[in-house]
Amino acid sequence: MSETLDLVEETSFDTLCSWLKMKAKRDEDIPLDLNLIENKLVDSIVFVEFMMMLEELAGIQLEVNEDLLKKVYSLQAIKENFFQ
Amino acid sequence: MDNFLSRVRTLTHSSIEKHRLAFNRFEWPEKIQDDMWWHSPDALSIATSAIENDWSEEQKMALAKWECINIFSLNYTGELELMQEVSRIMHEVKLGEAKEYLHHLIDEENQHMWYFNKFCQTYAGKVYPSKKIQLEKQKLEKPMDHFLVFARVLIFEEIGHYFNVVNARDKRVEPFIREINEAHYHDEARHIAFGRQVLEQLAEDAIVDDNAADFVENQLDKSIAINIGSIYNPQAYRDAGFPQGVLLREKLLNDPSRMFIHEKKMLSGVKRLLGKCGLNVMEETAA
């Protein structure tokens, strides 16, 4: 059961990574520890879409504020906060 | 400045004369039935799009409920942001005695926030949270900062006005929801008239050269994209029974008929006004 759940969550997380890679027009995978905001992979417009995608894939509803930024600043942070 | 002050005096007088306290204005029904139109079918985010005909009336009615909650949630969260931003600059902005109108604006927006929040919580049990955040924080000169605050307010209000007008006029819409849209429409018409006057007044000190114009155009294009994008809420699509909300949103945002509505029905007034200030926005979508 646990393995199945992990597989499902990994797939959703991978979908999110691929979506961001496409939005950021990157050829290579985005390093998990890269700060997405400081490195300008997301601006204010992409950030909104990114949060909508995260909500859909993780099955949650997010309120955007400074605390949320600490949870979504990198793909690693997102994985730890929303896909485990 | 004299013409400007005279027009704002008229608006101030109108705000005082027509003031109706929202807190005891409405008769709140206990429940609003799901088989009513909560939002005009003409105001749905799928209206006129290539996929509209794929939806049954029952599906459209389900979407109407959640798009009503989305638009009312946007009114609530957007007016909160408006009040914070206008309060931040209201004692510094160079508007002479016209600044007095800002007190009426904040007063009326506060009451709108109250009824939109109450509506969403009472009849849907939630408000959709805002996804907006300013990631690129810049230190701006005051004239530029003040111009951008009022320009963003105007963009937000003109888009909201479109929904007020369509819903208030449509007799298919549930009567209480029509009444709220109509009440909001009357107050917002004054705010929009004020916002248009203010922007023309502030433009000269803010748009000092081509670089300033480029910067403002870029900022306002982003603001337009975020405000238009927020009409298409994937969570509302999911609540209405369509699980792939993000995909549907992307389809609709790129639908030519929807893009026409954004530019010609929602934002033509903003575009014309900004043009008078020497600014060209939405050039990419217009091409």
mmCIF file of C-alpha atoms in Angstrom:
data_model
loop_
_atom_site.group_PDB
_atom_site.id
_atom_site.type_symbol
_atom_site.label_atom_id
_atom_site.label_comp_id
_atom_site.label_asym_id
_atom_site.label_seq_id
_atom_site.Cartn_x
_atom_site.Cartn_y
_atom_site.Cartn_z
ATOM 1 C CA MET A 1 0.000 0.000 0.000
ATOM 2 C CA SER A 2 2.739 2.375 1.024
ATOM 3 C CA GLU A 3 4.742 1.602 -2.130
ATOM 4 C CA THR A 4 1.711 2.289 -4.296
ATOM 5 C CA LEU A 5 1.094 5.590 -2.532
ATOM 6 C CA ASP A 6 4.743 6.613 -2.939
ATOM 7 C CA LEU A 7 4.543 5.799 -6.639
ATOM 8 C CA VAL A 8 1.437 7.934 -7.112
ATOM 9 C CA GLU A 9 2.943 10.862 -5.224
ATOM 10 C CA GLU A 10 6.246 10.596 -7.098
ATOM 11 C CA THR A 11 4.347 10.706 -10.385
ATOM 12 C CA SER A 12 2.469 13.853 -9.388
ATOM 13 C CA PHE A 13 5.680 15.491 -8.239
ATOM 14 C CA ASP A 14 7.397 14.549 -11.504
ATOM 15 C CA THR A 15 4.499 16.062 -13.432
ATOM 16 C CA LEU A 16 4.975 19.301 -11.510
ATOM 17 C CA CYS A 17 8.732 19.303 -12.254
ATOM 18 C CA SER A 18 8.127 18.684 -15.974
ATOM 19 C CA TRP A 19 5.499 21.415 -16.102
ATOM 20 C CA LEU A 20 7.865 23.933 -14.509
ATOM 21 C CA LYS A 21 10.707 22.899 -16.811
ATOM 22 C CA MET A 22 8.433 23.571 -19.790
ATOM 23 C CA LYS A 23 7.226 26.923 -18.387
ATOM 24 C CA ALA A 24 10.806 28.024 -17.624
ATOM 25 C CA LYS A 25 11.881 26.901 -21.140
ATOM 26 C CA ARG A 26 14.783 24.852 -19.726
ATOM 27 C CA ASP A 27 16.434 21.992 -21.631
ATOM 28 C CA GLU A 28 17.861 20.342 -18.503
ATOM 29 C CA ASP A 29 16.033 19.206 -15.381
ATOM 30 C CA ILE A 30 15.723 21.871 -12.714
ATOM 31 C CA PRO A 31 17.992 21.049 -9.741
ATOM 32 C CA LEU A 32 15.871 20.185 -6.731
ATOM 33 C CA ASP A 33 17.666 22.626 -4.446
ATOM 34 C CA LEU A 34 17.597 25.595 -6.849
ATOM 35 C CA ASN A 35 15.854 28.677 -5.408
ATOM 36 C CA LEU A 36 13.105 29.160 -7.990
ATOM 37 C CA ILE A 37 12.295 32.745 -7.049
ATOM 38 C CA GLU A 38 15.820 34.144 -6.611
ATOM 39 C CA ASN A 39 16.868 32.506 -9.881
ATOM 40 C CA LYS A 40 13.796 33.941 -11.607
ATOM 41 C CA LEU A 41 12.384 30.625 -12.823
ATOM 42 C CA VAL A 42 9.038 31.932 -11.686
ATOM 43 C CA ASP A 43 7.813 35.500 -11.869
ATOM 44 C CA SER A 44 4.537 36.786 -10.417
ATOM 45 C CA ILE A 45 2.501 35.407 -13.350
ATOM 46 C CA VAL A 46 4.093 31.950 -13.509
ATOM 47 C CA PHE A 47 3.946 31.738 -9.713
ATOM 48 C CA VAL A 48 0.137 31.902 -9.783
ATOM 49 C CA GLU A 49 -0.038 29.094 -12.367
ATOM 50 C CA PHE A 50 2.581 27.107 -10.460
ATOM 51 C CA MET A 51 0.519 27.267 -7.267
ATOM 52 C CA MET A 52 -2.624 26.251 -9.183
ATOM 53 C CA MET A 53 -0.761 23.251 -10.626
ATOM 54 C CA LEU A 54 0.561 22.322 -7.184
ATOM 55 C CA GLU A 55 -2.960 22.511 -5.731
ATOM 56 C CA GLU A 56 -4.354 20.228 -8.409
ATOM 57 C CA LEU A 57 -1.554 17.663 -8.240
ATOM 58 C CA ALA A 58 -1.302 17.578 -4.440
ATOM 59 C CA GLY A 59 -5.071 17.861 -3.872
ATOM 60 C CA ILE A 60 -4.789 20.841 -1.537
ATOM 61 C CA GLN A 61 -5.863 24.491 -1.337
ATOM 62 C CA LEU A 62 -3.167 27.071 -0.718
ATOM 63 C CA GLU A 63 -3.276 30.578 0.643
ATOM 64 C CA VAL A 64 -0.436 32.625 -0.785
ATOM 65 C CA ASN A 65 1.548 34.551 1.837
ATOM 66 C CA GLU A 66 5.131 34.909 3.087
ATOM 67 C CA ASP A 67 4.907 31.617 5.023
ATOM 68 C CA LEU A 68 3.952 29.724 1.872
ATOM 69 C CA LEU A 69 7.001 31.134 0.057
ATOM 70 C CA LYS A 70 9.207 29.310 2.577
ATOM 71 C CA LYS A 71 7.494 26.038 1.622
ATOM 72 C CA VAL A 72 7.687 26.441 -2.155
ATOM 73 C CA TYR A 73 11.004 28.220 -2.794
ATOM 74 C CA SER A 74 12.569 25.072 -4.312
ATOM 75 C CA LEU A 75 11.368 21.780 -5.754
ATOM 76 C CA GLN A 76 12.964 19.960 -2.811
ATOM 77 C CA ALA A 77 10.985 22.114 -0.348
ATOM 78 C CA ILE A 78 7.795 21.418 -2.308
ATOM 79 C CA LYS A 79 8.495 17.686 -2.304
ATOM 80 C CA GLU A 80 9.049 17.655 1.453
ATOM 81 C CA ASN A 81 6.055 19.862 2.270
ATOM 82 C CA PHE A 82 3.425 18.537 -0.128
ATOM 83 C CA PHE A 83 4.386 15.134 -1.550
ATOM 84 C CA GLN A 84 5.508 13.095 1.482
ATOM 85 C CA MET B 1 -6.553 70.570 -11.700
ATOM 86 C CA ASP B 2 -9.672 72.749 -11.352
ATOM 87 C CA ASN B 3 -11.758 70.499 -13.626
ATOM 88 C CA PHE B 4 -10.427 67.445 -11.815
ATOM 89 C CA LEU B 5 -11.330 68.851 -8.384
ATOM 90 C CA SER B 6 -14.761 69.844 -9.588
ATOM 91 C CA ARG B 7 -15.459 66.310 -10.882
ATOM 92 C CA VAL B 8 -14.196 64.715 -7.681
ATOM 93 C CA ARG B 9 -16.401 67.081 -5.611
ATOM 94 C CA THR B 10 -19.379 65.795 -7.616
ATOM 95 C CA LEU B 11 -18.366 62.185 -6.928
ATOM 96 C CA THR B 12 -17.901 62.929 -3.210
ATOM 97 C CA HIS B 13 -21.337 64.527 -3.083
ATOM 98 C CA SER B 14 -22.792 61.495 -4.872
ATOM 99 C CA SER B 15 -21.105 59.072 -2.443
ATOM 100 C CA ILE B 16 -22.642 60.960 0.499
ATOM 101 C CA GLU B 17 -26.099 61.316 -1.107
ATOM 102 C CA LYS B 18 -26.336 57.726 -2.299
ATOM 103 C CA HIS B 19 -24.701 56.173 0.728
ATOM 104 C CA ARG B 20 -26.561 53.069 1.872
ATOM 105 C CA LEU B 21 -25.117 51.095 4.720
ATOM 106 C CA ALA B 22 -24.459 47.596 3.421
ATOM 107 C CA PHE B 23 -24.674 46.036 6.873
ATOM 108 C CA ASN B 24 -28.468 46.399 6.967
ATOM 109 C CA ARG B 25 -29.164 46.808 3.269
ATOM 110 C CA PHE B 26 -29.911 43.241 2.189
ATOM 111 C CA GLU B 27 -32.421 40.583 3.195
ATOM 112 C CA TRP B 28 -30.150 37.542 3.324
ATOM 113 C CA PRO B 29 -31.961 34.332 2.248
ATOM 114 C CA GLU B 30 -31.313 31.254 4.348
ATOM 115 C CA LYS B 31 -30.161 29.251 1.328
ATOM 116 C CA ILE B 32 -29.657 29.677 -2.405
ATOM 117 C CA GLN B 33 -30.749 26.623 -4.386
ATOM 118 C CA ASP B 34 -28.213 24.897 -6.637
ATOM 119 C CA ASP B 35 -30.715 24.737 -9.503
ATOM 120 C CA MET B 36 -30.677 28.522 -9.920
ATOM 121 C CA TRP B 37 -28.256 30.603 -11.986
ATOM 122 C CA TRP B 38 -25.759 32.012 -9.466
ATOM 123 C CA HIS B 39 -23.922 33.705 -12.327
ATOM 124 C CA SER B 40 -25.179 34.676 -15.762
ATOM 125 C CA PRO B 41 -24.489 31.984 -18.401
ATOM 126 C CA ASP B 42 -23.149 34.883 -20.499
ATOM 127 C CA ALA B 43 -20.578 35.675 -17.794
ATOM 128 C CA LEU B 44 -19.249 32.116 -17.470
ATOM 129 C CA SER B 45 -15.581 31.648 -18.275
ATOM 130 C CA ILE B 46 -16.566 29.167 -20.986
ATOM 131 C CA ALA B 47 -19.063 31.573 -22.633
ATOM 132 C CA THR B 48 -18.491 32.018 -26.397
ATOM 133 C CA SER B 49 -15.440 29.714 -26.270
ATOM 134 C CA ALA B 50 -14.877 26.812 -28.655
ATOM 135 C CA ILE B 51 -15.826 24.342 -25.895
ATOM 136 C CA GLU B 52 -19.011 26.040 -24.654
ATOM 137 C CA ASN B 53 -21.324 23.818 -26.692
ATOM 138 C CA ASP B 54 -19.788 20.688 -25.158
ATOM 139 C CA TRP B 55 -21.350 21.640 -21.807
ATOM 140 C CA SER B 56 -24.928 20.729 -20.839
ATOM 141 C CA GLU B 57 -27.175 23.279 -19.118
ATOM 142 C CA GLU B 58 -26.846 21.306 -15.881
ATOM 143 C CA GLN B 59 -23.047 21.446 -16.086
ATOM 144 C CA LYS B 60 -23.144 25.165 -16.840
ATOM 145 C CA MET B 61 -25.391 25.755 -13.827
ATOM 146 C CA ALA B 62 -22.948 23.889 -11.576
ATOM 147 C CA LEU B 63 -20.108 25.978 -12.972
ATOM 148 C CA ALA B 64 -22.164 29.167 -12.475
ATOM 149 C CA LYS B 65 -22.375 28.527 -8.731
ATOM 150 C CA TRP B 66 -18.634 28.147 -8.314
ATOM 151 C CA GLU B 67 -17.759 30.969 -10.698
ATOM 152 C CA CYS B 68 -20.069 33.240 -8.698
ATOM 153 C CA ILE B 69 -18.094 32.234 -5.591
ATOM 154 C CA ASN B 70 -14.844 32.790 -7.476
ATOM 155 C CA ILE B 71 -15.777 36.298 -8.648
ATOM 156 C CA PHE B 72 -17.128 37.243 -5.200
ATOM 157 C CA SER B 73 -13.938 35.826 -3.627
ATOM 158 C CA LEU B 74 -11.845 37.902 -6.039
ATOM 159 C CA ASN B 75 -13.887 40.962 -5.067
ATOM 160 C CA TYR B 76 -13.226 40.240 -1.399
ATOM 161 C CA THR B 77 -9.490 39.556 -1.671
ATOM 162 C CA GLY B 78 -8.939 42.252 -4.315
ATOM 163 C CA GLU B 79 -10.729 44.921 -2.298
ATOM 164 C CA LEU B 80 -8.699 43.990 0.758
ATOM 165 C CA GLU B 81 -5.516 44.530 -1.261
ATOM 166 C CA LEU B 82 -6.941 47.775 -2.692
ATOM 167 C CA MET B 83 -7.686 49.116 0.801
ATOM 168 C CA GLN B 84 -4.195 48.200 2.022
ATOM 169 C CA GLU B 85 -2.512 49.878 -0.939
ATOM 170 C CA VAL B 86 -4.670 53.015 -1.009
ATOM 171 C CA SER B 87 -4.295 53.419 2.779
ATOM 172 C CA ARG B 88 -0.516 53.128 2.401
ATOM 173 C CA ILE B 89 -0.281 56.086 0.033
ATOM 174 C CA MET B 90 -3.382 58.191 0.751
ATOM 175 C CA HIS B 91 -1.631 60.830 2.840
ATOM 176 C CA GLU B 92 1.250 61.274 0.392
ATOM 177 C CA VAL B 93 -0.400 61.188 -3.009
ATOM 178 C CA LYS B 94 -0.527 64.574 -4.735
ATOM 179 C CA LEU B 95 -4.252 64.974 -5.275
ATOM 180 C CA GLY B 96 -4.948 68.108 -3.239
ATOM 181 C CA GLU B 97 -8.392 68.183 -1.666
ATOM 182 C CA ALA B 98 -9.461 65.284 -3.934
ATOM 183 C CA LYS B 99 -7.771 63.020 -1.392
ATOM 184 C CA GLU B 100 -10.949 63.362 0.654
ATOM 185 C CA TYR B 101 -12.680 61.038 -1.802
ATOM 186 C CA LEU B 102 -10.268 58.265 -0.790
ATOM 187 C CA HIS B 103 -12.044 58.085 2.577
ATOM 188 C CA HIS B 104 -15.328 57.387 0.774
ATOM 189 C CA LEU B 105 -13.653 54.847 -1.464
ATOM 190 C CA ILE B 106 -12.181 52.942 1.491
ATOM 191 C CA ASP B 107 -15.465 53.160 3.385
ATOM 192 C CA GLU B 108 -17.427 51.690 0.472
ATOM 193 C CA GLU B 109 -14.828 49.022 -0.323
ATOM 194 C CA ASN B 110 -14.866 47.924 3.309
ATOM 195 C CA GLN B 111 -18.609 47.332 3.084
ATOM 196 C CA HIS B 112 -18.245 45.445 -0.205
ATOM 197 C CA MET B 113 -15.634 43.207 1.397
ATOM 198 C CA TRP B 114 -18.031 42.497 4.229
ATOM 199 C CA TYR B 115 -20.898 41.353 2.006
ATOM 200 C CA PHE B 116 -18.794 39.383 -0.466
ATOM 201 C CA ASN B 117 -17.068 37.508 2.337
ATOM 202 C CA LYS B 118 -20.411 36.882 4.114
ATOM 203 C CA PHE B 119 -21.980 35.625 0.891
ATOM 204 C CA CYS B 120 -19.180 33.157 0.119
ATOM 205 C CA GLN B 121 -18.982 31.834 3.682
ATOM 206 C CA THR B 122 -22.766 31.579 4.122
ATOM 207 C CA TYR B 123 -23.696 29.923 0.849
ATOM 208 C CA ALA B 124 -20.520 28.035 -0.141
ATOM 209 C CA GLY B 125 -18.675 27.639 3.153
ATOM 210 C CA LYS B 126 -15.470 29.154 1.798
ATOM 211 C CA VAL B 127 -13.679 32.003 0.055
ATOM 212 C CA TYR B 128 -11.201 31.064 -2.663
ATOM 213 C CA PRO B 129 -7.838 32.372 -1.441
ATOM 214 C CA SER B 130 -5.898 34.835 -3.570
ATOM 215 C CA LYS B 131 -2.861 33.507 -5.422
ATOM 216 C CA LYS B 132 -1.395 36.963 -6.028
ATOM 217 C CA ILE B 133 1.962 37.920 -4.552
ATOM 218 C CA GLN B 134 4.522 40.560 -5.477
ATOM 219 C CA LEU B 135 7.725 38.547 -5.993
ATOM 220 C CA GLU B 136 9.773 41.287 -7.622
ATOM 221 C CA LYS B 137 9.937 43.919 -4.907
ATOM 222 C CA GLN B 138 11.197 47.243 -6.227
ATOM 223 C CA LYS B 139 11.864 50.554 -4.562
ATOM 224 C CA LEU B 140 9.993 53.066 -6.672
ATOM 225 C CA GLU B 141 9.906 56.846 -6.739
ATOM 226 C CA LYS B 142 6.679 58.045 -5.146
ATOM 227 C CA PRO B 143 4.981 59.423 -8.293
ATOM 228 C CA MET B 144 5.557 56.091 -10.068
ATOM 229 C CA ASP B 145 4.438 54.070 -7.035
ATOM 230 C CA HIS B 146 1.247 56.122 -6.687
ATOM 231 C CA PHE B 147 0.420 55.900 -10.381
ATOM 232 C CA LEU B 148 0.858 52.110 -10.344
ATOM 233 C CA VAL B 149 -1.351 51.708 -7.274
ATOM 234 C CA PHE B 150 -4.246 53.541 -8.928
ATOM 235 C CA ALA B 151 -3.683 51.885 -12.306
ATOM 236 C CA ARG B 152 -3.812 48.422 -10.698
ATOM 237 C CA VAL B 153 -6.940 49.417 -8.779
ATOM 238 C CA LEU B 154 -8.581 50.550 -12.016
ATOM 239 C CA ILE B 155 -7.703 47.315 -13.846
ATOM 240 C CA PHE B 156 -9.192 45.267 -10.999
ATOM 241 C CA GLU B 157 -12.329 47.421 -10.800
ATOM 242 C CA GLU B 158 -13.020 47.500 -14.545
ATOM 243 C CA ILE B 159 -12.863 43.690 -14.753
ATOM 244 C CA GLY B 160 -15.186 43.383 -11.747
ATOM 245 C CA HIS B 161 -17.513 45.934 -13.318
ATOM 246 C CA TYR B 162 -17.979 43.715 -16.376
ATOM 247 C CA PHE B 163 -19.340 40.920 -14.158
ATOM 248 C CA ASN B 164 -21.562 43.325 -12.172
ATOM 249 C CA VAL B 165 -23.134 44.640 -15.360
ATOM 250 C CA VAL B 166 -23.736 41.253 -17.008
ATOM 251 C CA ASN B 167 -25.128 39.663 -13.828
ATOM 252 C CA ALA B 168 -27.256 42.657 -12.763
ATOM 253 C CA ARG B 169 -28.943 42.799 -16.184
ATOM 254 C CA ASP B 170 -29.581 39.083 -16.637
ATOM 255 C CA LYS B 171 -33.062 38.157 -15.364
ATOM 256 C CA ARG B 172 -32.096 34.483 -15.272
ATOM 257 C CA VAL B 173 -29.732 35.187 -12.370
ATOM 258 C CA GLU B 174 -31.065 34.452 -8.869
ATOM 259 C CA PRO B 175 -32.690 37.707 -7.550
ATOM 260 C CA PHE B 176 -30.548 38.163 -4.414
ATOM 261 C CA ILE B 177 -27.348 37.659 -6.411
ATOM 262 C CA ARG B 178 -28.595 40.169 -8.996
ATOM 263 C CA GLU B 179 -29.273 42.640 -6.199
ATOM 264 C CA ILE B 180 -25.717 42.299 -4.857
ATOM 265 C CA ASN B 181 -24.267 42.764 -8.336
ATOM 266 C CA GLU B 182 -26.410 45.847 -8.864
ATOM 267 C CA ALA B 183 -25.458 47.407 -5.512
ATOM 268 C CA HIS B 184 -21.794 46.807 -6.262
ATOM 269 C CA TYR B 185 -22.203 48.169 -9.775
ATOM 270 C CA HIS B 186 -23.489 51.553 -8.539
ATOM 271 C CA ASP B 187 -20.640 52.093 -6.058
ATOM 272 C CA GLU B 188 -17.982 50.852 -8.446
ATOM 273 C CA ALA B 189 -19.182 53.131 -11.244
ATOM 274 C CA ARG B 190 -18.188 56.089 -9.023
ATOM 275 C CA HIS B 191 -14.858 54.495 -8.093
ATOM 276 C CA ILE B 192 -14.025 53.859 -11.738
ATOM 277 C CA ALA B 193 -14.896 57.447 -12.670
ATOM 278 C CA PHE B 194 -12.623 58.621 -9.849
ATOM 279 C CA GLY B 195 -9.821 56.233 -10.830
ATOM 280 C CA ARG B 196 -9.845 57.427 -14.433
ATOM 281 C CA GLN B 197 -9.607 61.082 -13.331
ATOM 282 C CA VAL B 198 -6.817 60.282 -10.866
ATOM 283 C CA LEU B 199 -4.672 58.431 -13.361
ATOM 284 C CA GLU B 200 -4.730 61.298 -15.832
ATOM 285 C CA GLN B 201 -3.814 63.622 -12.966
ATOM 286 C CA LEU B 202 -0.870 61.494 -11.763
ATOM 287 C CA ALA B 203 0.486 60.501 -15.183
ATOM 288 C CA GLU B 204 2.553 63.614 -15.827
ATOM 289 C CA ASP B 205 4.763 63.189 -12.742
ATOM 290 C CA ALA B 206 5.037 59.399 -13.141
ATOM 291 C CA ILE B 207 5.600 58.930 -16.873
ATOM 292 C CA VAL B 208 8.592 61.245 -17.200
ATOM 293 C CA ASP B 209 10.349 59.546 -20.128
ATOM 294 C CA ASP B 210 10.316 56.489 -22.421
ATOM 295 C CA ASN B 211 12.032 54.310 -19.827
ATOM 296 C CA ALA B 212 9.351 55.118 -17.294
ATOM 297 C CA ALA B 213 6.648 54.362 -19.868
ATOM 298 C CA ASP B 214 8.258 50.999 -20.721
ATOM 299 C CA PHE B 215 8.491 50.090 -17.051
ATOM 300 C CA VAL B 216 4.858 50.996 -16.333
ATOM 301 C CA GLU B 217 3.607 49.167 -19.427
ATOM 302 C CA ASN B 218 5.492 46.047 -18.337
ATOM 303 C CA GLN B 219 4.121 46.237 -14.795
ATOM 304 C CA LEU B 220 0.554 46.805 -15.967
ATOM 305 C CA ASP B 221 0.693 44.029 -18.555
ATOM 306 C CA LYS B 222 1.637 41.666 -15.709
ATOM 307 C CA SER B 223 -1.170 43.025 -13.579
ATOM 308 C CA ILE B 224 -3.662 42.531 -16.428
ATOM 309 C CA ALA B 225 -2.434 38.965 -17.017
ATOM 310 C CA ILE B 226 -2.799 38.080 -13.325
ATOM 311 C CA ASN B 227 -6.242 39.688 -12.992
ATOM 312 C CA ILE B 228 -7.580 38.090 -16.170
ATOM 313 C CA GLY B 229 -6.008 34.759 -15.212
ATOM 314 C CA SER B 230 -7.746 34.800 -11.836
ATOM 315 C CA ILE B 231 -11.163 34.628 -13.552
ATOM 316 C CA TYR B 232 -10.194 31.102 -14.651
ATOM 317 C CA ASN B 233 -9.896 29.282 -11.329
ATOM 318 C CA PRO B 234 -9.010 25.564 -11.582
ATOM 319 C CA GLN B 235 -10.424 24.978 -8.090
ATOM 320 C CA ALA B 236 -13.808 26.357 -9.216
ATOM 321 C CA TYR B 237 -13.715 23.977 -12.208
ATOM 322 C CA ARG B 238 -12.917 21.067 -9.885
ATOM 323 C CA ASP B 239 -15.689 22.105 -7.462
ATOM 324 C CA ALA B 240 -18.076 22.145 -10.434
ATOM 325 C CA GLY B 241 -17.065 18.575 -11.303
ATOM 326 C CA PHE B 242 -14.234 19.012 -13.824
ATOM 327 C CA PRO B 243 -11.111 17.410 -12.350
ATOM 328 C CA GLN B 244 -8.545 18.759 -14.835
ATOM 329 C CA GLY B 245 -9.020 22.388 -13.894
ATOM 330 C CA VAL B 246 -5.559 23.593 -14.893
ATOM 331 C CA LEU B 247 -5.861 22.154 -18.380
ATOM 332 C CA LEU B 248 -9.304 23.709 -18.865
ATOM 333 C CA ARG B 249 -7.957 27.054 -17.640
ATOM 334 C CA GLU B 250 -5.106 27.021 -20.163
ATOM 335 C CA LYS B 251 -7.466 26.138 -23.007
ATOM 336 C CA LEU B 252 -9.816 28.989 -22.142
ATOM 337 C CA LEU B 253 -7.081 31.577 -21.602
ATOM 338 C CA ASN B 254 -5.852 30.869 -25.125
ATOM 339 C CA ASP B 255 -9.290 30.759 -26.750
ATOM 340 C CA PRO B 256 -9.510 33.629 -29.319
ATOM 341 C CA SER B 257 -13.112 34.405 -28.428
ATOM 342 C CA ARG B 258 -12.250 34.702 -24.736
ATOM 343 C CA MET B 259 -9.241 36.905 -25.565
ATOM 344 C CA PHE B 260 -11.587 39.159 -27.526
ATOM 345 C CA ILE B 261 -13.856 39.489 -24.466
ATOM 346 C CA HIS B 262 -10.895 40.345 -22.227
ATOM 347 C CA GLU B 263 -9.728 43.104 -24.514
ATOM 348 C CA LYS B 264 -12.966 44.510 -25.925
ATOM 349 C CA LYS B 265 -15.488 43.931 -23.133
ATOM 350 C CA MET B 266 -13.492 43.966 -19.914
ATOM 351 C CA LEU B 267 -10.511 46.192 -20.503
ATOM 352 C CA SER B 268 -11.281 48.525 -23.412
ATOM 353 C CA GLY B 269 -11.877 51.436 -20.981
ATOM 354 C CA VAL B 270 -8.549 50.838 -19.217
ATOM 355 C CA LYS B 271 -6.685 50.529 -22.497
ATOM 356 C CA ARG B 272 -8.184 53.764 -23.835
ATOM 357 C CA LEU B 273 -7.442 55.664 -20.619
ATOM 358 C CA LEU B 274 -3.862 54.427 -20.409
ATOM 359 C CA GLY B 275 -3.467 55.368 -24.073
ATOM 360 C CA LYS B 276 -4.383 58.939 -23.129
ATOM 361 C CA CYS B 277 -1.560 58.767 -20.546
ATOM 362 C CA GLY B 278 0.860 57.727 -23.331
ATOM 363 C CA LEU B 279 0.893 54.024 -22.441
ATOM 364 C CA ASN B 280 0.217 51.008 -24.649
ATOM 365 C CA VAL B 281 -0.869 47.885 -22.811
ATOM 366 C CA MET B 282 -2.059 44.493 -24.097
ATOM 367 C CA GLU B 283 -0.133 44.996 -27.337
ATOM 368 C CA GLU B 284 0.735 41.310 -27.633
ATOM 369 C CA THR B 285 -2.860 40.105 -27.430
ATOM 370 C CA ALA B 286 -4.060 42.889 -29.717
ATOM 371 C CA ALA B 287 -1.693 41.839 -32.511
#
